[in-house]
Tab-separated table of N, CA and C in Angstrom:
chain	number	residue	atom	x	y	z
A	1	MET	N	16.159	-2.921	-22.010
A	1	MET	CA	17.575	-3.635	-21.359
A	1	MET	C	17.281	-3.314	-19.696
A	2	TYR	N	17.623	-3.830	-18.882
A	2	TYR	CA	17.476	-3.935	-17.464
A	2	TYR	C	18.669	-4.513	-17.240
A	3	PHE	N	18.771	-3.929	-15.531
A	3	PHE	CA	20.075	-4.856	-14.986
A	3	PHE	C	19.480	-4.758	-13.598
A	4	ALA	N	19.804	-6.256	-12.500
A	4	ALA	CA	19.537	-6.432	-11.576
A	4	ALA	C	20.118	-6.971	-10.937
A	5	ALA	N	20.908	-7.147	-10.028
A	5	ALA	CA	21.489	-7.740	-9.218
A	5	ALA	C	21.548	-7.866	-7.441
A	6	LEU	N	21.850	-8.808	-6.698
A	6	LEU	CA	21.879	-9.089	-5.543
A	6	LEU	C	23.077	-8.421	-4.613
A	7	LEU	N	22.800	-7.849	-4.209
A	7	LEU	CA	23.812	-7.371	-2.788
A	7	LEU	C	23.672	-7.893	-1.219
A	8	ALA	N	24.500	-9.322	-1.522
A	8	ALA	CA	24.176	-9.664	0.380
A	8	ALA	C	24.945	-9.121	1.161
A	9	ARG	N	25.037	-8.439	2.634
A	9	ARG	CA	25.683	-7.794	3.482
A	9	ARG	C	25.816	-9.510	4.195
A	10	THR	N	27.376	-9.451	4.490
A	10	THR	CA	27.722	-10.599	5.226
A	10	THR	C	28.945	-10.359	6.174
A	11	GLU	N	29.425	-10.868	7.196
A	11	GLU	CA	30.134	-10.486	8.120
A	11	GLU	C	31.593	-10.476	7.124
A	12	ASP	N	31.768	-10.432	6.419
A	12	ASP	CA	33.050	-10.585	5.358
A	12	ASP	C	32.841	-9.251	5.007
A	13	GLY	N	31.772	-8.480	4.491
A	13	GLY	CA	31.328	-7.191	3.490
A	13	GLY	C	30.281	-7.928	2.608
A	14	TRP	N	29.922	-7.209	1.388
A	14	TRP	CA	28.835	-7.079	0.434
A	14	TRP	C	29.452	-8.886	-0.457
A	15	VAL	N	28.738	-9.099	-0.670
A	15	VAL	CA	28.704	-9.979	-2.018
A	15	VAL	C	28.123	-9.836	-2.628
A	16	ALA	N	27.957	-9.594	-3.944
A	16	ALA	CA	26.629	-9.578	-4.911
A	16	ALA	C	26.761	-11.083	-6.094
A	17	SER	N	25.934	-10.769	-6.691
A	17	SER	CA	25.322	-11.607	-7.492
A	17	SER	C	24.518	-11.376	-8.742
A	18	ASP	N	24.714	-11.492	-10.102
A	18	ASP	CA	23.894	-11.378	-11.070
A	18	ASP	C	22.433	-12.112	-10.821
A	19	THR	N	21.681	-11.357	-10.784
A	19	THR	CA	20.149	-12.549	-11.436
A	19	THR	C	19.342	-11.933	-11.723
A	20	GLU	N	18.631	-13.170	-12.502
A	20	GLU	CA	18.030	-12.812	-14.034
A	20	GLU	C	16.522	-12.820	-13.244
A	21	LEU	N	15.416	-12.096	-13.270
A	21	LEU	CA	14.104	-11.861	-13.252
A	21	LEU	C	13.196	-12.537	-13.833
A	22	ASP	N	13.290	-12.988	-14.766
A	22	ASP	CA	12.356	-13.544	-15.809
A	22	ASP	C	11.446	-14.753	-15.029
A	23	ASP	N	11.861	-15.080	-14.026
A	23	ASP	CA	10.629	-16.496	-13.383
A	23	ASP	C	10.248	-15.624	-12.068
A	24	VAL	N	10.465	-14.354	-11.661
A	24	VAL	CA	10.186	-13.751	-10.989
A	24	VAL	C	9.037	-12.896	-11.341
A	25	GLU	N	7.639	-13.305	-10.931
A	25	GLU	CA	6.229	-12.961	-10.997
A	25	GLU	C	5.765	-11.476	-9.956
A	26	THR	N	5.998	-11.998	-8.850
A	26	THR	CA	5.709	-11.364	-7.638
A	26	THR	C	6.312	-10.728	-6.384
A	27	LEU	N	5.831	-9.815	-5.820
A	27	LEU	CA	7.265	-9.232	-5.129
A	27	LEU	C	7.660	-10.186	-4.059
A	28	SER	N	6.779	-11.485	-3.713
A	28	SER	CA	7.286	-12.434	-2.826
A	28	SER	C	7.938	-13.109	-3.177
A	29	ASP	N	7.880	-13.607	-4.835
A	29	ASP	CA	9.249	-14.578	-5.471
A	29	ASP	C	10.252	-13.662	-5.568
A	30	LEU	N	10.438	-11.987	-5.507
A	30	LEU	CA	11.351	-11.464	-5.646
A	30	LEU	C	11.907	-11.576	-3.738
A	31	ALA	N	11.270	-11.287	-3.302
A	31	ALA	CA	11.844	-11.720	-1.602
A	31	ALA	C	12.478	-13.325	-1.436
A	32	ASP	N	11.793	-13.884	-2.012
A	32	ASP	CA	12.536	-15.521	-1.641
A	32	ASP	C	13.616	-15.815	-2.731
A	33	LEU	N	13.638	-14.673	-3.228
A	33	LEU	CA	15.136	-15.004	-4.114
A	33	LEU	C	16.273	-14.303	-3.261
A	34	ALA	N	15.981	-12.842	-2.759
A	34	ALA	CA	16.740	-12.349	-1.900
A	34	ALA	C	17.186	-13.245	-1.053
A	35	ARG	N	16.262	-13.621	-0.624
A	35	ARG	CA	16.520	-15.013	1.034
A	35	ARG	C	17.450	-15.746	0.721
A	36	GLU	N	17.375	-16.251	-0.559
A	36	GLU	CA	18.134	-17.590	-1.032
A	36	GLU	C	19.466	-17.038	-0.899
A	37	ALA	N	19.628	-15.902	-1.324
A	37	ALA	CA	21.103	-15.506	-1.327
A	37	ALA	C	21.828	-14.796	-0.203
A	38	SER	N	21.164	-15.162	1.380
A	38	SER	CA	21.542	-15.294	2.544
A	38	SER	C	21.053	-16.103	3.053
A	39	PRO	N	21.870	-17.264	3.374
A	39	PRO	CA	20.888	-18.336	4.622
A	39	PRO	C	21.348	-17.970	5.500
A	40	ASP	N	22.091	-16.873	6.183
A	40	ASP	CA	22.138	-16.395	7.247
A	40	ASP	C	21.490	-15.310	7.632
A	41	GLU	N	20.044	-14.950	6.914
A	41	GLU	CA	19.452	-13.995	7.419
A	41	GLU	C	19.317	-13.046	7.173
A	42	ASP	N	20.838	-12.181	6.751
A	42	ASP	CA	21.504	-10.917	6.508
A	42	ASP	C	20.835	-9.922	5.824
A	43	THR	N	21.237	-8.538	5.822
A	43	THR	CA	20.694	-7.871	4.743
A	43	THR	C	20.709	-8.384	3.422
A	44	VAL	N	19.589	-8.381	2.407
A	44	VAL	CA	20.030	-8.312	0.988
A	44	VAL	C	19.508	-7.317	0.146
A	45	LEU	N	19.845	-6.711	-0.784
A	45	LEU	CA	19.475	-5.820	-1.530
A	45	LEU	C	19.141	-5.938	-3.346
A	46	VAL	N	18.037	-5.670	-3.301
A	46	VAL	CA	17.905	-6.524	-5.074
A	46	VAL	C	17.388	-5.053	-5.765
A	47	LEU	N	18.619	-4.511	-6.389
A	47	LEU	CA	19.144	-3.756	-6.650
A	47	LEU	C	18.706	-3.657	-8.460
A	48	ILE	N	17.725	-3.030	-8.878
A	48	ILE	CA	17.177	-3.499	-10.298
A	48	ILE	C	17.287	-1.643	-10.699
A	49	GLU	N	17.611	-1.874	-12.395
A	49	GLU	CA	17.548	-0.452	-13.036
A	49	GLU	C	17.396	-0.765	-14.106
A	50	GLN	N	16.615	-0.105	-14.687
A	50	GLN	CA	15.927	-0.203	-16.806
A	50	GLN	C	16.734	1.140	-17.189
A	51	GLU	N	17.230	1.028	-18.107
A	51	GLU	CA	17.516	1.602	-19.213
A	51	GLU	C	17.637	3.267	-18.699
A	52	ASP	N	18.660	3.578	-17.333
A	52	ASP	CA	18.727	4.881	-17.007
A	52	ASP	C	17.497	5.181	-16.428
A	53	ALA	N	16.479	5.155	-16.637
A	53	ALA	CA	14.468	5.679	-16.990
A	53	ALA	C	14.350	5.297	-15.334
A	54	TRP	N	14.830	4.283	-14.765
A	54	TRP	CA	14.293	4.140	-13.144
A	54	TRP	C	15.077	3.108	-12.555
A	55	PHE	N	15.087	2.847	-11.212
A	55	PHE	CA	15.591	2.566	-10.382
A	55	PHE	C	15.069	1.805	-9.409
A	56	GLY	N	15.463	0.353	-8.629
A	56	GLY	CA	14.517	0.394	-7.927
A	56	GLY	C	15.380	-0.415	-7.095
A	57	VAL	N	15.108	-0.262	-5.483
A	57	VAL	CA	15.832	-1.076	-4.527
A	57	VAL	C	14.509	-1.849	-3.087
A	58	VAL	N	14.798	-2.918	-3.338
A	58	VAL	CA	14.110	-4.058	-2.661
A	58	VAL	C	14.808	-4.434	-1.527
A	59	ARG	N	14.891	-4.159	-0.300
A	59	ARG	CA	15.750	-4.728	0.956
A	59	ARG	C	15.052	-5.557	1.760
A	60	VAL	N	15.443	-6.721	1.550
A	60	VAL	CA	14.913	-8.021	2.548
A	60	VAL	C	15.798	-8.151	4.049
A	61	ASP	N	15.386	-8.177	5.142
A	61	ASP	CA	16.278	-8.262	6.383
A	61	ASP	C	15.617	-9.653	6.897
A	62	GLY	N	16.235	-10.502	6.715
A	62	GLY	CA	15.506	-12.174	7.135
A	62	GLY	C	14.420	-12.523	6.533
A	63	GLU	N	13.305	-12.508	7.813
A	63	GLU	CA	11.977	-12.415	7.714
A	63	GLU	C	10.927	-11.561	7.508
A	64	ASP	N	11.363	-9.989	7.407
A	64	ASP	CA	10.909	-9.216	7.506
A	64	ASP	C	9.984	-8.803	6.514
A	65	ASP	N	8.871	-8.143	6.113
A	65	ASP	CA	8.545	-7.633	5.030
A	65	ASP	C	9.322	-7.165	4.306
A	66	PRO	N	9.653	-7.107	2.935
A	66	PRO	CA	10.644	-6.528	1.869
A	66	PRO	C	10.281	-4.711	2.348
A	67	ARG	N	10.988	-3.924	1.905
A	67	ARG	CA	11.616	-2.708	2.031
A	67	ARG	C	11.235	-2.025	0.403
A	68	ILE	N	10.784	-1.183	-0.379
A	68	ILE	CA	10.978	-0.762	-1.239
A	68	ILE	C	10.953	0.458	-1.457
A	69	TYR	N	11.900	0.624	-2.468
A	69	TYR	CA	11.923	2.457	-2.865
A	69	TYR	C	12.339	2.168	-4.774
A	70	VAL	N	11.153	2.902	-5.299
A	70	VAL	CA	11.485	2.764	-6.844
A	70	VAL	C	11.222	4.104	-7.381
A	71	SER	N	12.403	4.773	-7.925
A	71	SER	CA	12.782	6.057	-8.294
A	71	SER	C	11.650	6.784	-9.247
A	72	ASP	N	10.794	6.344	-10.044
A	72	ASP	CA	9.744	6.937	-10.864
A	72	ASP	C	9.121	5.815	-11.057
A	73	ALA	N	7.476	5.744	-10.402
A	73	ALA	CA	6.364	4.835	-9.961
A	73	ALA	C	5.754	4.816	-11.470
A	74	ALA	N	6.128	5.930	-12.316
A	74	ALA	CA	4.731	5.932	-13.912
A	74	ALA	C	6.240	5.316	-15.041
A	75	ALA	N	7.091	5.440	-14.750
A	75	ALA	CA	8.125	4.518	-15.571
A	75	ALA	C	8.203	3.348	-15.423
A	76	ALA	N	8.413	2.721	-14.055
A	76	ALA	CA	8.374	1.240	-13.711
A	76	ALA	C	7.184	0.717	-13.977
A	77	ALA	N	5.476	1.540	-14.237
A	77	ALA	CA	4.688	0.565	-14.100
A	77	ALA	C	4.862	0.105	-15.513
A	78	ARG	N	5.706	0.905	-16.712
A	78	ARG	CA	5.670	0.505	-18.221
A	78	ARG	C	6.653	-0.787	-18.381
A	79	SER	N	6.851	-1.165	-17.344
A	79	SER	CA	8.470	-2.139	-17.065
A	79	SER	C	7.557	-3.311	-16.489
A	80	SER	N	7.816	-5.156	-16.995
A	80	SER	CA	7.340	-6.021	-16.445
A	80	SER	C	8.452	-6.394	-15.128
A	81	TYR	N	9.027	-5.700	-14.934
A	81	TYR	CA	9.744	-5.783	-13.904
A	81	TYR	C	9.161	-4.819	-12.814
A	82	GLY	N	8.951	-3.350	-12.925
A	82	GLY	CA	9.053	-2.463	-12.334
A	82	GLY	C	7.179	-2.721	-11.577
A	83	GLU	N	6.794	-3.620	-12.575
A	83	GLU	CA	5.262	-3.546	-11.948
A	83	GLU	C	5.071	-4.889	-10.751
A	84	ILE	N	6.115	-5.501	-11.019
A	84	ILE	CA	6.346	-6.195	-9.564
A	84	ILE	C	6.704	-5.694	-8.113
A	85	LEU	N	7.544	-4.333	-8.454
A	85	LEU	CA	7.671	-3.446	-7.293
A	85	LEU	C	6.625	-2.483	-7.000
A	86	LEU	N	5.685	-2.404	-7.780
A	86	LEU	CA	4.820	-1.402	-7.573
A	86	LEU	C	3.360	-1.930	-6.892
A	87	THR	N	3.748	-2.462	-5.823
A	87	THR	CA	2.192	-3.245	-5.340
A	87	THR	C	1.504	-2.194	-4.483
A	88	ASP	N	0.130	-2.478	-4.298
A	88	ASP	CA	-0.792	-2.008	-4.191
A	88	ASP	C	-0.595	-0.958	-3.129
A	89	GLU	N	-0.047	-1.689	-1.908
A	89	GLU	CA	0.444	-1.105	-0.817
A	89	GLU	C	1.272	0.280	-0.688
A	90	LEU	N	2.214	0.027	-1.688
A	90	LEU	CA	3.122	0.890	-2.224
A	90	LEU	C	2.733	1.988	-3.012
A	91	LEU	N	1.672	1.962	-3.869
A	91	LEU	CA	0.772	3.150	-4.270
A	91	LEU	C	-0.386	3.522	-3.434
A	92	GLY	N	-0.486	3.231	-2.331
A	92	GLY	CA	-1.545	3.714	-1.611
A	92	GLY	C	-2.902	3.106	-1.853
A	93	ARG	N	-3.044	1.949	-2.603
A	93	ARG	CA	-4.285	1.255	-2.999
A	93	ARG	C	-4.964	0.460	-1.907
A	94	GLU	N	-5.949	-0.036	-2.000
A	94	GLU	CA	-6.629	-0.950	-1.794
A	94	GLU	C	-6.222	-2.365	-2.214
A	95	PRO	N	-5.979	-3.269	-1.633
A	95	PRO	CA	-5.474	-4.635	-2.351
A	95	PRO	C	-6.823	-5.056	-3.317
A	96	GLY	N	-6.328	-5.022	-4.778
A	96	GLY	CA	-7.513	-5.616	-5.599
A	96	GLY	C	-8.479	-4.484	-6.370
A	97	ASP	N	-8.034	-3.355	-5.493
A	97	ASP	CA	-8.552	-1.665	-5.942
A	97	ASP	C	-8.031	-1.716	-7.863
A	98	ASP	N	-8.528	-1.943	-8.821
A	98	ASP	CA	-8.533	-1.853	-10.104
A	98	ASP	C	-8.400	-0.328	-10.829
A	99	ASP	N	-8.165	0.594	-10.552
A	99	ASP	CA	-8.604	1.743	-10.959
A	99	ASP	C	-8.536	1.689	-12.483
A	100	VAL	N	-7.789	0.915	-13.087
A	100	VAL	CA	-7.878	1.054	-14.684
A	100	VAL	C	-8.731	0.423	-15.333
A	101	LEU	N	-9.244	-0.681	-15.063
A	101	LEU	CA	-10.170	-1.106	-15.439
A	101	LEU	C	-11.782	-0.620	-14.804
A	102	ASP	N	-11.730	0.305	-13.524
A	102	ASP	CA	-13.071	0.765	-13.627
A	102	ASP	C	-13.304	1.969	-14.549
A	103	ALA	N	-11.820	2.569	-14.821
A	103	ALA	CA	-12.074	3.795	-15.376
A	103	ALA	C	-12.477	3.296	-17.178
A	104	LEU	N	-12.259	2.218	-17.329
A	104	LEU	CA	-12.640	1.651	-19.110
A	104	LEU	C	-13.727	1.876	-19.205
A	105	ASP	N	-14.370	2.189	-20.568
A	105	ASP	CA	-15.762	2.315	-20.910
A	105	ASP	C	-16.057	1.063	-21.726
A	106	LEU	N	-16.332	-0.020	-20.949
A	106	LEU	CA	-16.273	-1.211	-22.073
A	106	LEU	C	-17.706	-1.573	-22.476
A	107	ASP	N	-17.989	-1.028	-23.536
A	107	ASP	CA	-19.654	-0.827	-24.389
A	107	ASP	C	-19.281	-1.601	-24.911
A	108	GLY	N	-18.485	-2.562	-25.760
A	108	GLY	CA	-18.801	-3.604	-26.642
A	108	GLY	C	-18.552	-3.140	-27.836
A	109	THR	N	-17.809	-1.811	-27.981
A	109	THR	CA	-17.598	-1.244	-29.166
A	109	THR	C	-16.127	-2.136	-29.678
A	110	GLU	N	-15.592	-2.328	-30.816
A	110	GLU	CA	-14.339	-3.301	-31.134
A	110	GLU	C	-13.213	-2.053	-31.295
A	111	ASP	N	-11.824	-2.702	-31.318
A	111	ASP	CA	-10.931	-1.463	-32.088
A	111	ASP	C	-10.604	-0.569	-31.410
A	112	GLY	N	-11.373	-0.156	-30.029
A	112	GLY	CA	-11.171	0.979	-29.520
A	112	GLY	C	-12.292	2.264	-30.085
A	113	ASP	N	-13.273	1.871	-30.849
A	113	ASP	CA	-13.977	2.999	-31.757
A	113	ASP	C	-15.058	3.141	-30.905
A	114	ALA	N	-15.965	4.256	-30.597
A	114	ALA	CA	-16.426	4.623	-30.005
A	114	ALA	C	-17.789	5.157	-30.845
A	115	ASP	N	-18.910	5.025	-30.013
A	115	ASP	CA	-20.722	4.985	-30.871
A	115	ASP	C	-20.544	6.130	-31.323
A	116	ASP	N	-20.114	7.289	-30.247
A	116	ASP	CA	-20.131	8.724	-30.954
A	116	ASP	C	-19.145	9.395	-30.297
A	117	ASP	N	-19.395	10.831	-30.763
A	117	ASP	CA	-18.414	11.659	-29.750
A	117	ASP	C	-18.451	11.747	-28.601
A	118	GLU	N	-19.507	11.479	-27.899
A	118	GLU	CA	-19.750	11.689	-26.252
A	118	GLU	C	-18.623	10.709	-25.957
A	119	ASP	N	-18.619	9.221	-26.322
A	119	ASP	CA	-18.283	8.098	-25.876
A	119	ASP	C	-16.920	8.048	-25.856
A	120	ALA	N	-16.278	8.804	-27.031
A	120	ALA	CA	-14.604	9.337	-27.354
A	120	ALA	C	-13.965	10.275	-26.318
A	121	ALA	N	-15.012	11.049	-25.742
A	121	ALA	CA	-14.725	11.822	-24.694
A	121	ALA	C	-14.818	11.421	-23.701
A	122	ASP	N	-15.276	10.331	-22.971
A	122	ASP	CA	-15.352	9.240	-21.947
A	122	ASP	C	-13.901	9.071	-22.025
A	123	GLY	N	-13.718	8.095	-22.823
A	123	GLY	CA	-12.683	7.409	-23.457
A	123	GLY	C	-11.307	7.807	-23.008
A	124	GLY	N	-11.281	9.547	-23.501
A	124	GLY	CA	-10.116	10.323	-22.956
A	124	GLY	C	-10.150	10.259	-21.329
A	125	ASP	N	-11.180	10.573	-20.561
A	125	ASP	CA	-11.234	10.623	-19.448
A	125	ASP	C	-10.552	9.233	-18.656
A	126	ALA	N	-11.108	8.245	-19.117
A	126	ALA	CA	-10.834	6.972	-18.997
A	126	ALA	C	-9.302	7.051	-19.051
A	127	ALA	N	-8.795	7.244	-20.159
A	127	ALA	CA	-6.741	6.910	-20.071
A	127	ALA	C	-6.364	8.661	-18.871
A	128	ALA	N	-7.129	9.671	-18.559
A	128	ALA	CA	-6.378	9.850	-17.723
A	128	ALA	C	-6.605	9.375	-16.578
A	129	GLY	N	-7.646	9.215	-16.174
A	129	GLY	CA	-7.871	8.145	-14.955
A	129	GLY	C	-6.807	6.981	-14.448
A	130	ALA	N	-6.539	6.814	-15.627
A	130	ALA	CA	-5.470	5.093	-15.179
A	130	ALA	C	-4.095	5.671	-15.516
A	131	ASP	N	-3.717	7.011	-15.897
A	131	ASP	CA	-2.403	7.953	-15.471
A	131	ASP	C	-2.490	8.171	-14.320
A	132	GLU	N	-3.771	8.418	-13.549
A	132	GLU	CA	-3.143	8.875	-12.096
A	132	GLU	C	-3.263	7.764	-11.020
A	133	ALA	N	-3.212	6.540	-11.613
A	133	ALA	CA	-3.274	5.534	-10.762
A	133	ALA	C	-1.963	4.973	-10.164
A	134	VAL	N	-0.958	5.764	-11.387
A	134	VAL	CA	0.395	5.491	-10.842
A	134	VAL	C	1.489	7.142	-10.666
A	135	PRO	N	1.598	6.904	-9.508
A	135	PRO	CA	1.985	8.945	-9.507
A	135	PRO	C	3.527	8.796	-10.343
A	136	HIS	N	3.507	10.212	-10.847
A	136	HIS	CA	5.263	10.195	-11.459
A	136	HIS	C	5.550	10.636	-10.415
A	137	GLY	N	7.225	10.305	-10.522
A	137	GLY	CA	8.193	10.074	-9.307
A	137	GLY	C	8.182	9.017	-8.606
A	138	PRO	N	9.191	9.500	-7.553
A	138	PRO	CA	9.775	8.445	-6.606
A	138	PRO	C	8.296	7.927	-5.779
A	139	VAL	N	8.377	6.843	-5.557
A	139	VAL	CA	7.603	6.363	-4.175
A	139	VAL	C	8.163	4.775	-3.121
A	140	GLY	N	7.415	4.715	-2.271
A	140	GLY	CA	8.028	4.167	-1.401
A	140	GLY	C	8.728	4.605	-0.034
A	141	ASP	N	9.973	3.738	0.615
A	141	ASP	CA	10.565	3.660	1.614
A	141	ASP	C	11.907	4.481	0.954
A	142	ALA	N	11.826	6.168	0.943
A	142	ALA	CA	13.245	6.311	0.906
A	142	ALA	C	14.384	6.644	1.594
A	143	GLU	N	13.840	6.042	2.869
A	143	GLU	CA	15.005	6.088	3.877
A	143	GLU	C	15.007	4.383	4.059
A	144	VAL	N	14.838	3.913	2.585
A	144	VAL	CA	15.454	2.401	3.261
A	144	VAL	C	17.056	2.006	3.199
A	145	LEU	N	17.574	2.736	2.889
A	145	LEU	CA	18.991	2.524	3.221
A	145	LEU	C	20.127	3.680	3.799
A	146	ASP	N	19.326	4.592	4.580
A	146	ASP	CA	19.958	4.900	5.654
A	146	ASP	C	20.773	4.594	6.410
A	147	ASP	N	20.240	3.235	7.503
A	147	ASP	CA	21.157	3.083	8.284
A	147	ASP	C	22.713	2.225	7.236
A	148	LEU	N	22.699	2.293	6.318
A	148	LEU	CA	23.965	1.501	5.584
A	148	LEU	C	24.447	2.746	5.381
A	149	GLY	N	24.225	4.034	5.505
A	149	GLY	CA	25.102	5.309	5.069
A	149	GLY	C	24.674	5.895	3.944
A	150	LEU	N	23.175	5.653	3.046
A	150	LEU	CA	23.134	6.268	2.304
A	150	LEU	C	21.717	7.205	2.721
A	151	SER	N	21.641	8.177	2.599
A	151	SER	CA	20.478	9.499	3.052
A	151	SER	C	19.056	9.694	2.236
A	152	GLU	N	17.991	9.723	2.533
A	152	GLU	CA	17.268	9.500	1.706
A	152	GLU	C	17.271	11.103	0.798
A	153	LYS	N	17.915	11.841	1.135
A	153	LYS	CA	18.056	13.184	-0.066
A	153	LYS	C	19.124	12.485	-1.125
A	154	GLU	N	20.289	12.113	-0.618
A	154	GLU	CA	21.158	11.186	-1.828
A	154	GLU	C	20.444	10.335	-2.532
A	155	LEU	N	19.436	8.882	-2.009
A	155	LEU	CA	18.978	8.583	-3.290
A	155	LEU	C	18.015	9.075	-3.608
A	156	ARG	N	17.181	10.159	-3.525
A	156	ARG	CA	16.156	10.787	-4.121
A	156	ARG	C	16.801	11.501	-5.305
A	157	SER	N	18.057	11.937	-4.943
A	157	SER	CA	19.247	12.982	-6.001
A	157	SER	C	19.196	11.947	-7.187
A	158	MET	N	19.464	11.011	-7.352
A	158	MET	CA	20.511	9.893	-8.069
A	158	MET	C	19.510	9.888	-9.493
A	159	SER	N	20.468	9.466	-10.678
A	159	SER	CA	19.522	9.753	-11.391
A	159	SER	C	21.200	8.751	-12.158
A	160	GLY	N	20.938	8.191	-13.715
A	160	GLY	CA	21.940	7.781	-14.465
A	160	GLY	C	22.155	6.445	-13.769
A	161	ASP	N	23.710	5.913	-13.563
A	161	ASP	CA	23.793	5.105	-13.433
A	161	ASP	C	23.199	4.887	-11.600
A	162	ALA	N	22.938	4.767	-11.339
A	162	ALA	CA	22.185	4.764	-9.577
A	162	ALA	C	22.427	3.509	-9.139
A	163	VAL	N	22.011	2.507	-9.654
A	163	VAL	CA	22.951	1.276	-9.047
A	163	VAL	C	23.975	1.156	-8.104
A	164	GLY	N	24.934	1.887	-9.593
A	164	GLY	CA	26.356	2.056	-9.176
A	164	GLY	C	26.627	3.229	-8.140
A	165	GLU	N	26.170	4.497	-8.435
A	165	GLU	CA	25.901	5.120	-7.444
A	165	GLU	C	25.581	4.491	-5.929
A	166	ILE	N	24.634	3.245	-5.887
A	166	ILE	CA	24.787	3.110	-4.737
A	166	ILE	C	25.358	2.134	-4.232
A	167	ALA	N	25.791	1.322	-5.208
A	167	ALA	CA	27.085	0.466	-4.301
A	167	ALA	C	28.209	1.063	-3.849
A	168	GLU	N	28.545	2.216	-4.877
A	168	GLU	CA	29.802	2.825	-4.330
A	168	GLU	C	29.649	3.618	-2.952
A	169	ALA	N	28.506	4.087	-2.654
A	169	ALA	CA	27.907	4.761	-1.322
A	169	ALA	C	27.811	3.393	-0.160
A	170	LEU	N	27.675	2.225	-0.533
A	170	LEU	CA	27.828	1.731	0.475
A	170	LEU	C	28.681	0.766	0.567
A	171	GLY	N	30.418	1.117	-0.359
A	171	GLY	CA	31.183	0.327	-0.152
A	171	GLY	C	31.134	-1.072	-0.863
A	172	ALA	N	30.046	-1.115	-2.226
A	172	ALA	CA	30.319	-2.477	-2.610
A	172	ALA	C	30.435	-2.383	-3.996
A	173	SER	N	31.012	-0.705	-4.503
A	173	SER	CA	30.946	-1.304	-5.842
A	173	SER	C	32.027	-2.248	-6.688
A	174	GLU	N	33.163	-2.387	-5.722
A	174	GLU	CA	33.963	-3.744	-6.874
A	174	GLU	C	33.332	-4.742	-7.003
A	175	VAL	N	32.520	-4.959	-5.602
A	175	VAL	CA	31.723	-6.332	-6.116
A	175	VAL	C	30.620	-6.636	-6.516
A	176	LEU	N	30.146	-5.238	-7.035
A	176	LEU	CA	28.926	-5.048	-7.794
A	176	LEU	C	29.891	-5.262	-9.414
A	177	GLU	N	30.929	-4.883	-9.643
A	177	GLU	CA	31.290	-4.639	-11.110
A	177	GLU	C	31.851	-5.881	-11.343
A	178	THR	N	32.281	-7.019	-10.620
A	178	THR	CA	32.487	-8.363	-10.945
A	178	THR	C	30.872	-9.217	-11.206
A	179	VAL	N	29.849	-8.756	-11.247
A	179	VAL	CA	28.629	-9.557	-12.040
A	179	VAL	C	28.302	-8.504	-13.222
A	180	ARG	N	28.615	-7.105	-12.950
A	180	ARG	CA	28.320	-6.406	-14.120
A	180	ARG	C	28.634	-7.081	-15.545
């Protein structure tokens, strides 16, 4: 279960809208969705939270590149919505660098059965390599909300209803509640 909302900063304050991410496949799609929420190129925040396991903040300011913060990359990597946020750049990888596939031993055996004990040991190493590809803990721009009144330290310490806490710190909790 996840919750996603858009918060657009306008001259009159924050405006919230509920959003479905079913048609969003890439970070570019998500940024375009955010830009559509604010025709005046105001700041738009996409807040995503999944079952209190992780949350993400994507900030779009006009045509600038999106700024991203994810509270737990490993947890987000297990989510189709989290995978949208975990770009190669955010994870510090070269584009197209596919550590997971490189680490797999594709020797033609089926159902994960190894030819002998040595291959089984290699398979264990491959799984460990795949886990290292995505760090446990926060990744991204922890200062993404500094100029809006939410410090890096406060953002990193959030858990539970982080989306609600972020909205409260920004003075947007009432408008967020209208879309929850």
